[in-house]
Each structure stands twice: as C-alpha cells, then as structure tokens.
Short mmCIF file of C-alpha atoms and ligand atoms in Angstrom, two decimals:
data_model
loop_
_atom_site.label_atom_id
_atom_site.label_comp_id
_atom_site.label_asym_id
_atom_site.label_seq_id
_atom_site.Cartn_x
_atom_site.Cartn_y
_atom_site.Cartn_z
CA MET A 29 -13.86 276.28 -88.54
CA PRO A 30 -10.69 276.05 -86.43
CA HIS A 31 -7.74 275.22 -88.63
CA GLY A 32 -5.34 274.03 -85.92
CA VAL A 33 -2.29 275.59 -87.58
CA PRO A 34 0.28 276.50 -84.89
CA ASN A 35 1.44 280.08 -84.53
CA ARG A 36 5.21 280.03 -84.04
CA ASN A 37 8.25 282.28 -84.09
CA TRP A 38 11.38 280.44 -85.20
CA SER A 39 14.92 281.66 -85.59
CA TYR A 40 16.19 278.95 -87.87
CA PRO A 41 17.75 279.65 -90.36
CA THR A 42 16.42 283.22 -90.02
CA ALA A 43 13.60 284.92 -88.10
CA ILE A 44 10.47 283.12 -89.32
CA LYS A 45 7.01 284.27 -88.29
CA PHE A 46 4.80 281.28 -89.00
CA GLY A 47 1.03 281.18 -88.77
CA VAL A 48 -2.30 282.01 -90.34
CA GLY A 49 -2.84 285.77 -90.57
CA ARG A 50 0.77 286.73 -89.82
CA ILE A 51 0.77 288.91 -92.99
CA GLY A 52 -0.99 291.46 -90.76
CA GLU A 53 2.40 291.98 -89.01
CA LEU A 54 4.23 292.94 -92.21
CA ALA A 55 4.63 296.63 -91.38
CA GLU A 56 5.67 295.91 -87.80
CA HIS A 57 8.50 293.63 -88.97
CA ALA A 58 9.54 296.04 -91.72
CA LYS A 59 9.87 298.78 -89.12
CA SER A 60 11.74 296.44 -86.76
CA ILE A 61 14.59 296.17 -89.28
CA GLY A 62 14.63 299.92 -89.89
CA LEU A 63 12.63 300.24 -93.11
CA LYS A 64 10.79 303.49 -93.78
CA LYS A 65 10.14 303.19 -97.50
CA PRO A 66 10.22 299.59 -98.71
CA LEU A 67 9.64 298.47 -102.30
CA LEU A 68 7.38 295.44 -102.60
CA VAL A 69 8.53 293.20 -105.45
CA THR A 70 6.03 290.71 -106.83
CA ASP A 71 5.05 289.22 -110.21
CA LYS A 72 2.52 290.49 -112.74
CA ALA A 73 -0.21 287.98 -111.90
CA LEU A 74 0.07 288.45 -108.15
CA ALA A 75 0.10 292.23 -108.45
CA ALA A 76 -3.57 292.09 -109.45
CA LEU A 77 -4.68 289.81 -106.61
CA PRO A 78 -6.41 290.80 -103.35
CA ILE A 79 -3.62 289.29 -101.17
CA THR A 80 -1.18 291.82 -102.65
CA ALA A 81 -3.60 294.71 -102.18
CA ALA A 82 -4.08 293.62 -98.57
CA ALA A 83 -0.31 293.49 -97.94
CA LEU A 84 0.09 296.98 -99.43
CA GLU A 85 -2.76 298.22 -97.26
CA VAL A 86 -0.94 296.97 -94.15
CA LEU A 87 2.19 298.88 -95.20
CA ASP A 88 0.33 302.02 -96.16
CA ALA A 89 -1.69 302.13 -92.95
CA ALA A 90 1.59 302.08 -91.00
CA GLY A 91 3.05 304.98 -93.02
CA LEU A 92 5.40 302.85 -95.12
CA GLY A 93 3.80 303.66 -98.49
CA ARG A 94 2.54 301.23 -101.11
CA ALA A 95 5.28 301.06 -103.74
CA VAL A 96 5.27 298.01 -105.99
CA PHE A 97 7.46 296.64 -108.77
CA SER A 98 5.91 293.72 -110.64
CA ASP A 99 7.56 293.53 -114.06
CA VAL A 100 8.95 290.08 -113.29
CA ASP A 101 9.04 287.25 -115.83
CA PRO A 102 8.38 283.64 -114.74
CA ASN A 103 12.10 282.97 -115.26
CA PRO A 104 13.42 286.41 -114.27
CA ASN A 105 16.39 287.87 -116.11
CA GLU A 106 18.86 290.73 -115.85
CA ALA A 107 16.53 293.11 -117.76
CA ASN A 108 13.83 292.58 -115.10
CA MET A 109 16.50 293.27 -112.50
CA ALA A 110 17.65 296.50 -114.18
CA ALA A 111 14.06 297.75 -114.42
CA GLY A 112 13.50 296.96 -110.76
CA ILE A 113 16.70 298.72 -109.71
CA ALA A 114 15.61 301.83 -111.63
CA VAL A 115 12.29 301.88 -109.74
CA TYR A 116 14.09 301.22 -106.43
CA LYS A 117 16.51 304.09 -106.94
CA ASP A 118 13.93 306.53 -108.34
CA GLY A 119 11.72 305.89 -105.33
CA LYS A 120 14.67 306.22 -102.89
CA HIS A 121 13.64 302.95 -101.24
CA ASP A 122 15.51 301.52 -98.29
CA GLY A 123 14.67 297.83 -98.47
CA VAL A 124 12.86 295.15 -100.44
CA ILE A 125 9.81 293.11 -99.53
CA CYS A 126 9.95 290.01 -101.73
CA PHE A 127 6.34 288.88 -102.10
CA GLY A 128 5.40 285.87 -104.19
CA GLY A 129 6.72 282.64 -105.62
CA GLY A 130 10.29 281.84 -106.60
CA SER A 131 10.45 284.39 -109.42
CA ALA A 132 9.44 287.37 -107.30
CA LEU A 133 11.48 286.28 -104.29
CA ASP A 134 14.60 285.75 -106.37
CA LEU A 135 14.25 288.94 -108.38
CA GLY A 136 13.55 291.00 -105.24
CA LYS A 137 16.77 289.62 -103.77
CA MET A 138 18.71 290.56 -106.92
CA ILE A 139 17.40 294.14 -106.72
CA ALA A 140 18.44 294.36 -103.06
CA LEU A 141 21.86 292.93 -103.93
CA MET A 142 22.72 295.07 -106.95
CA ALA A 143 20.94 298.42 -106.48
CA HIS A 144 23.90 300.13 -104.81
CA GLN A 145 26.96 298.10 -105.81
CA LYS A 146 29.90 299.90 -107.40
CA LYS A 147 29.85 300.55 -111.16
CA GLY A 148 31.45 297.81 -113.22
CA LEU A 149 30.34 294.94 -110.97
CA SER A 150 27.97 292.73 -112.92
CA VAL A 151 25.46 290.42 -111.26
CA TRP A 152 27.11 287.56 -113.20
CA ASP A 153 30.33 288.28 -111.26
CA LEU A 154 28.47 287.04 -108.18
CA GLU A 155 27.62 283.58 -109.46
CA ASP A 156 27.79 280.89 -106.79
CA ILE A 157 31.35 279.86 -107.56
CA ASP A 158 34.14 279.63 -104.96
CA ASP A 159 34.23 282.92 -103.02
CA TRP A 160 32.98 285.15 -105.85
CA TYR A 161 30.40 286.65 -103.47
CA THR A 162 33.24 288.54 -101.75
CA ARG A 163 33.38 290.77 -104.85
CA ALA A 164 30.18 292.47 -103.63
CA ASP A 165 30.14 295.15 -100.93
CA ALA A 166 28.01 293.49 -98.26
CA ALA A 167 27.29 296.83 -96.58
CA LYS A 168 25.52 298.04 -99.75
CA ILE A 169 23.03 295.18 -99.86
CA ALA A 170 19.53 296.36 -98.95
CA PRO A 171 17.63 294.59 -96.16
CA ILE A 172 15.16 291.95 -97.34
CA ILE A 173 11.85 290.69 -95.97
CA ALA A 174 10.43 287.59 -97.65
CA VAL A 175 6.76 286.68 -97.89
CA PRO A 176 6.23 283.45 -99.83
CA THR A 177 2.85 282.95 -101.52
CA THR A 178 3.70 279.50 -102.85
CA ALA A 179 5.15 276.47 -101.07
CA GLY A 180 8.08 275.18 -103.07
CA THR A 181 11.05 277.36 -103.83
CA GLY A 182 12.23 277.86 -100.27
CA SER A 183 13.97 281.03 -101.44
CA GLU A 184 12.43 282.71 -98.38
CA VAL A 185 15.08 280.97 -96.24
CA GLY A 186 17.92 280.91 -98.77
CA ARG A 187 21.01 282.98 -99.48
CA ALA A 188 20.78 282.81 -103.25
CA GLY A 189 18.58 283.69 -106.20
CA VAL A 190 18.29 282.18 -109.66
CA LEU A 191 18.61 284.61 -112.57
CA THR A 192 18.36 283.71 -116.26
CA ASN A 193 20.80 285.31 -118.68
CA SER A 194 18.52 286.53 -121.48
CA GLU A 195 21.29 286.26 -124.11
CA THR A 196 22.63 282.79 -123.33
CA HIS A 197 19.37 281.45 -121.81
CA LYS A 198 21.48 280.01 -119.01
CA LYS A 199 20.19 280.05 -115.45
CA LYS A 200 22.76 281.18 -112.94
CA ILE A 201 22.67 280.88 -109.16
CA ILE A 202 23.69 284.21 -107.63
CA PHE A 203 24.87 283.92 -104.05
CA HIS A 204 25.62 286.18 -101.14
CA PRO A 205 25.21 285.42 -97.41
CA ALA A 206 23.48 288.80 -96.95
CA LEU A 207 20.67 287.67 -99.28
CA MET A 208 19.19 285.72 -96.38
CA PRO A 209 15.98 287.62 -95.56
CA LYS A 210 16.14 289.41 -92.21
CA VAL A 211 12.54 288.33 -91.53
CA THR A 212 10.37 285.76 -93.31
CA LEU A 213 6.61 285.78 -92.89
CA CYS A 214 5.18 282.32 -93.55
CA ASP A 215 1.41 282.73 -93.69
CA PRO A 216 -0.18 279.56 -95.11
CA ALA A 217 -3.41 281.44 -95.88
CA LEU A 218 -1.54 283.32 -98.65
CA THR A 219 -1.09 280.06 -100.58
CA VAL A 220 -4.79 279.11 -100.64
CA GLY A 221 -5.58 280.98 -103.85
CA MET A 222 -2.72 279.51 -105.95
CA PRO A 223 -3.78 278.07 -109.31
CA ARG A 224 -3.95 274.28 -108.91
CA PHE A 225 -1.08 273.50 -111.27
CA ILE A 226 1.12 275.89 -109.31
CA THR A 227 0.23 274.11 -106.06
CA ALA A 228 1.27 270.86 -107.76
CA GLY A 229 4.43 272.15 -109.42
CA THR A 230 5.75 274.16 -106.49
CA GLY A 231 4.99 271.30 -104.10
CA MET A 232 6.95 268.92 -106.33
CA ASP A 233 9.84 271.41 -106.30
CA ALA A 234 9.89 271.19 -102.49
CA LEU A 235 9.94 267.40 -102.82
CA ALA A 236 12.75 267.57 -105.40
CA HIS A 237 14.85 269.71 -103.03
CA CYS A 238 14.38 267.26 -100.14
CA LEU A 239 14.86 264.19 -102.35
CA GLU A 240 18.01 265.41 -104.07
CA ALA A 241 19.51 266.67 -100.83
CA TYR A 242 18.72 263.34 -99.17
CA CYS A 243 20.34 261.37 -102.01
CA SER A 244 23.40 263.58 -102.45
CA PRO A 245 26.57 261.77 -101.33
CA PHE A 246 28.04 264.64 -99.28
CA TYR A 247 28.35 264.38 -95.49
CA HIS A 248 25.76 266.68 -93.90
CA PRO A 249 23.68 264.86 -91.26
CA MET A 250 21.66 267.95 -90.27
CA SER A 251 20.41 268.42 -93.82
CA GLN A 252 19.87 264.67 -94.17
CA GLY A 253 17.41 264.66 -91.28
CA ILE A 254 15.58 267.76 -92.46
CA ALA A 255 15.27 266.36 -95.98
CA LEU A 256 13.74 263.13 -94.70
CA GLU A 257 11.00 264.81 -92.66
CA GLY A 258 10.43 267.27 -95.52
CA MET A 259 9.68 264.37 -97.89
CA ARG A 260 7.26 262.85 -95.39
CA LEU A 261 5.40 266.15 -95.08
CA VAL A 262 5.08 266.43 -98.87
CA PHE A 263 3.81 262.86 -99.34
CA GLU A 264 1.17 263.38 -96.64
CA ASN A 265 0.08 266.90 -97.46
CA LEU A 266 0.58 267.79 -101.11
CA PRO A 267 -2.34 265.64 -102.36
CA LYS A 268 -4.58 267.18 -99.66
CA ALA A 269 -3.57 270.74 -100.58
CA TYR A 270 -4.15 269.96 -104.27
CA LYS A 271 -7.60 268.41 -103.77
CA HIS A 272 -8.74 270.78 -101.05
CA PRO A 273 -7.10 274.16 -101.71
CA ASP A 274 -8.43 275.71 -98.48
CA HIS A 275 -7.07 272.93 -96.24
CA LEU A 276 -4.97 275.25 -94.09
CA MET A 277 -3.17 272.55 -92.14
CA ALA A 278 -2.02 270.86 -95.37
CA ARG A 279 -0.98 274.28 -96.70
CA ALA A 280 0.94 274.95 -93.47
CA HIS A 281 2.81 271.63 -93.65
CA MET A 282 3.67 272.32 -97.31
CA MET A 283 4.98 275.75 -96.36
CA SER A 284 7.23 274.10 -93.77
CA ALA A 285 8.35 271.43 -96.25
CA ALA A 286 9.32 274.13 -98.77
CA ALA A 287 11.50 275.92 -96.24
CA MET A 288 12.97 272.59 -95.15
CA GLY A 289 13.88 271.70 -98.73
CA ALA A 290 15.85 274.90 -99.15
CA VAL A 291 17.66 274.39 -95.84
CA ALA A 292 18.41 270.78 -96.79
CA PHE A 293 19.80 271.46 -100.25
CA GLN A 294 22.95 272.97 -98.77
CA LYS A 295 23.87 269.28 -98.91
CA GLY A 296 23.58 269.35 -102.69
CA LEU A 297 21.09 268.96 -105.50
CA GLY A 298 21.39 266.60 -108.46
CA ALA A 299 20.28 265.58 -111.92
CA ILE A 300 16.62 266.57 -111.42
CA HIS A 301 17.69 270.20 -111.12
CA SER A 302 20.55 270.07 -113.61
CA LEU A 303 18.18 268.67 -116.28
CA SER A 304 15.34 270.98 -115.33
CA HIS A 305 17.24 274.29 -115.31
CA PRO A 306 18.14 274.20 -119.06
CA ILE A 307 14.59 273.13 -120.01
CA GLY A 308 13.14 276.00 -117.98
CA ALA A 309 15.64 278.49 -119.38
CA VAL A 310 15.11 277.53 -123.06
CA TYR A 311 11.41 276.59 -123.09
CA GLY A 312 10.10 278.73 -120.24
CA THR A 313 8.49 275.73 -118.52
CA HIS A 314 7.48 275.85 -114.86
CA HIS A 315 10.47 274.89 -112.71
CA GLY A 316 8.75 272.60 -110.22
CA THR A 317 6.56 270.92 -112.84
CA THR A 318 9.65 270.22 -114.94
CA ASN A 319 11.32 268.67 -111.89
CA ALA A 320 8.28 266.46 -111.35
CA VAL A 321 8.38 265.32 -114.98
CA VAL A 322 12.01 264.18 -114.88
CA MET A 323 11.96 262.85 -111.29
CA PRO A 324 11.26 259.12 -111.90
CA MET A 325 13.75 258.92 -114.78
CA VAL A 326 16.42 260.44 -112.54
CA LEU A 327 15.59 257.90 -109.81
CA ASP A 328 16.16 255.12 -112.37
CA PHE A 329 19.40 256.77 -113.48
CA ASN A 330 20.70 256.85 -109.88
CA ARG A 331 19.14 253.59 -108.73
CA LYS A 332 22.24 251.61 -107.90
CA GLU A 333 23.60 254.37 -105.67
CA ILE A 334 20.39 255.35 -103.90
CA LYS A 335 18.26 252.23 -103.54
CA ASP A 336 19.26 251.39 -99.94
CA ARG A 337 19.01 254.99 -98.82
CA LEU A 338 15.57 255.40 -100.41
CA ALA A 339 14.41 252.10 -98.88
CA ALA A 340 15.16 253.68 -95.49
CA ALA A 341 13.26 256.83 -96.50
CA ALA A 342 10.31 254.72 -97.66
CA ALA A 343 10.17 252.97 -94.28
CA TYR A 344 10.25 256.33 -92.46
CA CYS A 345 7.52 257.76 -94.69
CA GLY A 346 5.27 254.72 -94.16
CA ILE A 347 5.69 253.51 -97.75
CA LYS A 348 5.85 249.73 -98.23
CA GLY A 349 8.16 247.99 -100.71
CA GLY A 350 11.54 249.67 -100.23
CA TYR A 351 13.03 251.49 -103.21
CA LYS A 352 10.39 250.15 -105.61
CA GLY A 353 7.62 251.28 -103.30
CA PHE A 354 9.20 254.75 -103.05
CA ARG A 355 9.38 255.05 -106.84
CA ALA A 356 5.78 253.86 -107.14
CA ARG A 357 4.71 256.51 -104.60
CA ILE A 358 6.35 259.20 -106.75
CA MET A 359 4.49 257.89 -109.82
CA GLY A 360 1.23 257.85 -107.85
CA LEU A 361 1.81 261.37 -106.62
CA ARG A 362 2.44 262.57 -110.19
CA ASP A 363 -0.86 261.00 -111.26
CA GLU A 364 -2.77 262.56 -108.39
CA LEU A 365 -1.33 265.98 -109.29
CA ASP A 366 -1.93 265.68 -113.06
CA ILE A 367 1.78 266.08 -113.86
CA PRO A 368 2.58 265.48 -117.57
CA ALA A 369 4.15 262.06 -118.16
CA ASN A 370 7.21 263.32 -120.02
CA LEU A 371 8.91 266.40 -121.43
CA THR A 372 7.15 266.06 -124.80
CA LYS A 373 3.78 266.28 -123.04
CA LEU A 374 5.13 269.30 -121.16
CA GLY A 375 5.59 271.02 -124.54
CA VAL A 376 9.28 270.36 -125.23
CA THR A 377 9.25 269.42 -128.90
CA ASP A 378 12.19 268.77 -131.19
CA PRO A 379 14.79 269.78 -128.60
CA ASP A 380 18.48 270.32 -129.34
CA LEU A 381 19.73 267.54 -127.07
CA ASP A 382 23.41 268.34 -127.58
CA MET A 383 22.86 271.89 -126.43
CA LEU A 384 20.67 270.87 -123.46
CA THR A 385 23.21 268.22 -122.42
CA GLU A 386 26.01 270.75 -122.49
CA MET A 387 23.94 273.18 -120.39
CA ALA A 388 22.98 270.44 -117.92
CA LEU A 389 26.62 269.49 -117.40
CA GLU A 390 27.52 273.13 -116.73
CA ASP A 391 24.77 273.40 -114.12
CA PRO A 392 26.16 273.51 -110.57
CA SER A 393 23.52 270.99 -109.38
CA CYS A 394 25.40 268.29 -111.29
CA GLY A 395 28.03 267.98 -108.60
CA GLY A 396 25.59 266.58 -106.02
CA ASN A 397 24.23 263.78 -108.18
CA PRO A 398 25.01 260.32 -106.77
CA VAL A 399 26.00 258.96 -110.22
CA LYS A 400 28.62 260.96 -112.11
CA MET A 401 26.96 262.74 -115.03
CA THR A 402 28.75 262.53 -118.38
CA LYS A 403 27.94 263.73 -121.89
CA LYS A 404 26.84 260.24 -122.88
CA ASN A 405 24.69 259.27 -119.90
CA THR A 406 23.13 262.75 -119.56
CA ARG A 407 22.04 262.79 -123.22
CA LYS A 408 20.51 259.35 -122.73
CA LEU A 409 18.76 260.56 -119.61
CA TYR A 410 17.21 263.46 -121.56
CA GLU A 411 16.08 260.96 -124.20
CA ALA A 412 14.40 258.88 -121.50
CA CYS A 413 12.62 262.00 -120.22
CA LEU A 414 11.18 262.82 -123.67
FE1 FE2 B 517 14.07 273.82 -107.34
#
C-alpha cells in the first residue's frame, strides 16, 4: 500500500535525509563524511533487533565493518561512556553512528566527544554552563551520524547529550557545538517496531519539548513558530501512531515533530523537564513518560502566565475552549496513550521530596519556566504530581 511519506533532503539544522527506506543509504553517507571504520552505538534491546542487523549489513556490504557497542543503560552514565570509549579506541574507529532512542544517541555523542580529549578533562567539565564547552578540543571530536529509531528525543538534531552521574544520580546536559550530527537519517519505518509504551512516552517527550519551548518567556520567534506546528503534529499523529503502529505517515509526522521539538527548545524548557530529570535519575523511570505524567500539573502551576498563549495555540491546533480546552486535550491524549495518572502510579513511592526539590531547582531547565520556581512552590508541585 502506498504510504505517501515524502522523501526529502533538508539542511536544517543539519543534513537530514528524510524518508521511508533511507537507512539503505547509511554507508553512502558515512563514506561521504570520510568514515572508514565507524562504531555503531545502540542500546541492549535494539542490538538484538532485525533493524540493527539490517543497518550493520548495509555498513558491512560497503566495506565499513559491523562494529557495535550496546552496553548502554536507559539513563546512560559515565561508566557506559568509559566502556564505549575503550571499545572505540581498541577498534581504532574513526566516527560514531548513533543508532536508537535518546539513550543511545546521547551516549554515542559522549563517546565521540570524549574518546580523544586530553587527559584530565572530565566530561562533567563540559556541562552546558556558560562557555564551558570551549574547554574541549573541537578538532578531537569524532564525526557523528545519527539514526533515530524513536520519535521523541530530538537528539538527532541537537548539540548536546544528557548523561547521568552514577554517584550523585544527577542528570547533566553536556554541550558542544560539534556534537551536532554531520548527517541525520530520519527513516520513519525504523520506528514501526517500537514497544507501544515507548511510542507513547517518546511522543509525549516531543510534545513536552514543543510545549515548554512555546511557553518559555524568552524572545525567539523562530523557535516559537516551530514549537507551535510541532504541537499540532503531535496532537494529530501520536494517537494514530499508538493505535496503528504501522501507520507510516503518522510515524513520519512524529519523526518531524521530534526534530522540531529539539530545534524549538533552544528557546528554553521548563518545570516539566526540571521535575522529570530528578525522577528519571533517581527512579530510572522513562523520561518521556515521566514528562507526560507531570505535564497537566505543570500547566496548572504556570496557568496565569501561559493561559493566553495556550489559547492561541489551541486555536491553531483546532482545539476548542481556549486554555481549558488545551488542558483537556492533554488529559485526553494521556488517556488515549495509557499514561499513568500520577507519579505514584508510575512507581515513585515514598520519595524524598526535599532531595528531589533541590535537584529540580539545580536543573538548567528551571530557567525557562514561565513562573519562577522556588523551594516552596516546587515542593508543592511535586506533591501535586504524586
Ligand atoms: Fe525531553
């Protein structure tokens, strides 16, 4: 059956090869950026799936080998990174193919970033603070190709990766402009086999990126426009992709929305992410699902600052009832996607709210929230989410 998904080459914000079956061009694009011996980084579950075997086959057939590193935790940490760097160096690889969801994409980027930096430079020295990224030697960063197999993180078009510190359980955003993949292959067919709860959770992550970027108070009209259309695409297509996993057009629109979310959140994120990062780091919950759980409570928290702006978004997205209608649409979407109603139902029991509050306030996403987050109101917001 014809799927109708367009086949496009974009160069915004990097070279994106978009279309069903484009994974077949993986070796060609790897060669085009000078790779002779790439390391494919993926996660444990994906490593066993036919889509990964097929990607390796494409590389191998073109003489690029079939080297894989897949010891990647759902919330990857510096130990995963060190293990990956050891494999990268032992194999004398010359670039990284990041293949998977957020965890694999982010960890692959960290391997490319740190494999050949000078001794004494820690990955934590490159946290996304001021101009800390200038501490890294940009010339030593390995070239990256990104192949997303989920539609949510948007890391395939981003210049950062999230890494969890296994001692402090804190998630840190590690940034360098050279982490932008040289080529990104967006093949919607790769997302068809995702477990259903991953389709739901990752899709809600894309929505959270667009929503928080759209609501952030900073001046960035380009991101504002992208965020708005990204939300519309999620509302129209995420339920279809969830109910009908092989609906390639819905998968394609979700893949676009995910990339759009990551482009848009240059404008800022907010309380959804600052609450969700500590929960994910301490309890190992799925990032996007956690975002979906806290989303309506964060809307309530920000209501007075965002209600007019979200009324405009509702009108654009064809949702009746202004702000209230928008909130109701989020609640409906959560129901359709079987998202747990609160953090308790997500498995967060007896949490240390003081600790979580402190971690949330340290999270860089805080700065983009429309209402200033304080110790008192953030603790109350966590209580509302339980
Ligand atoms: Fe996110």
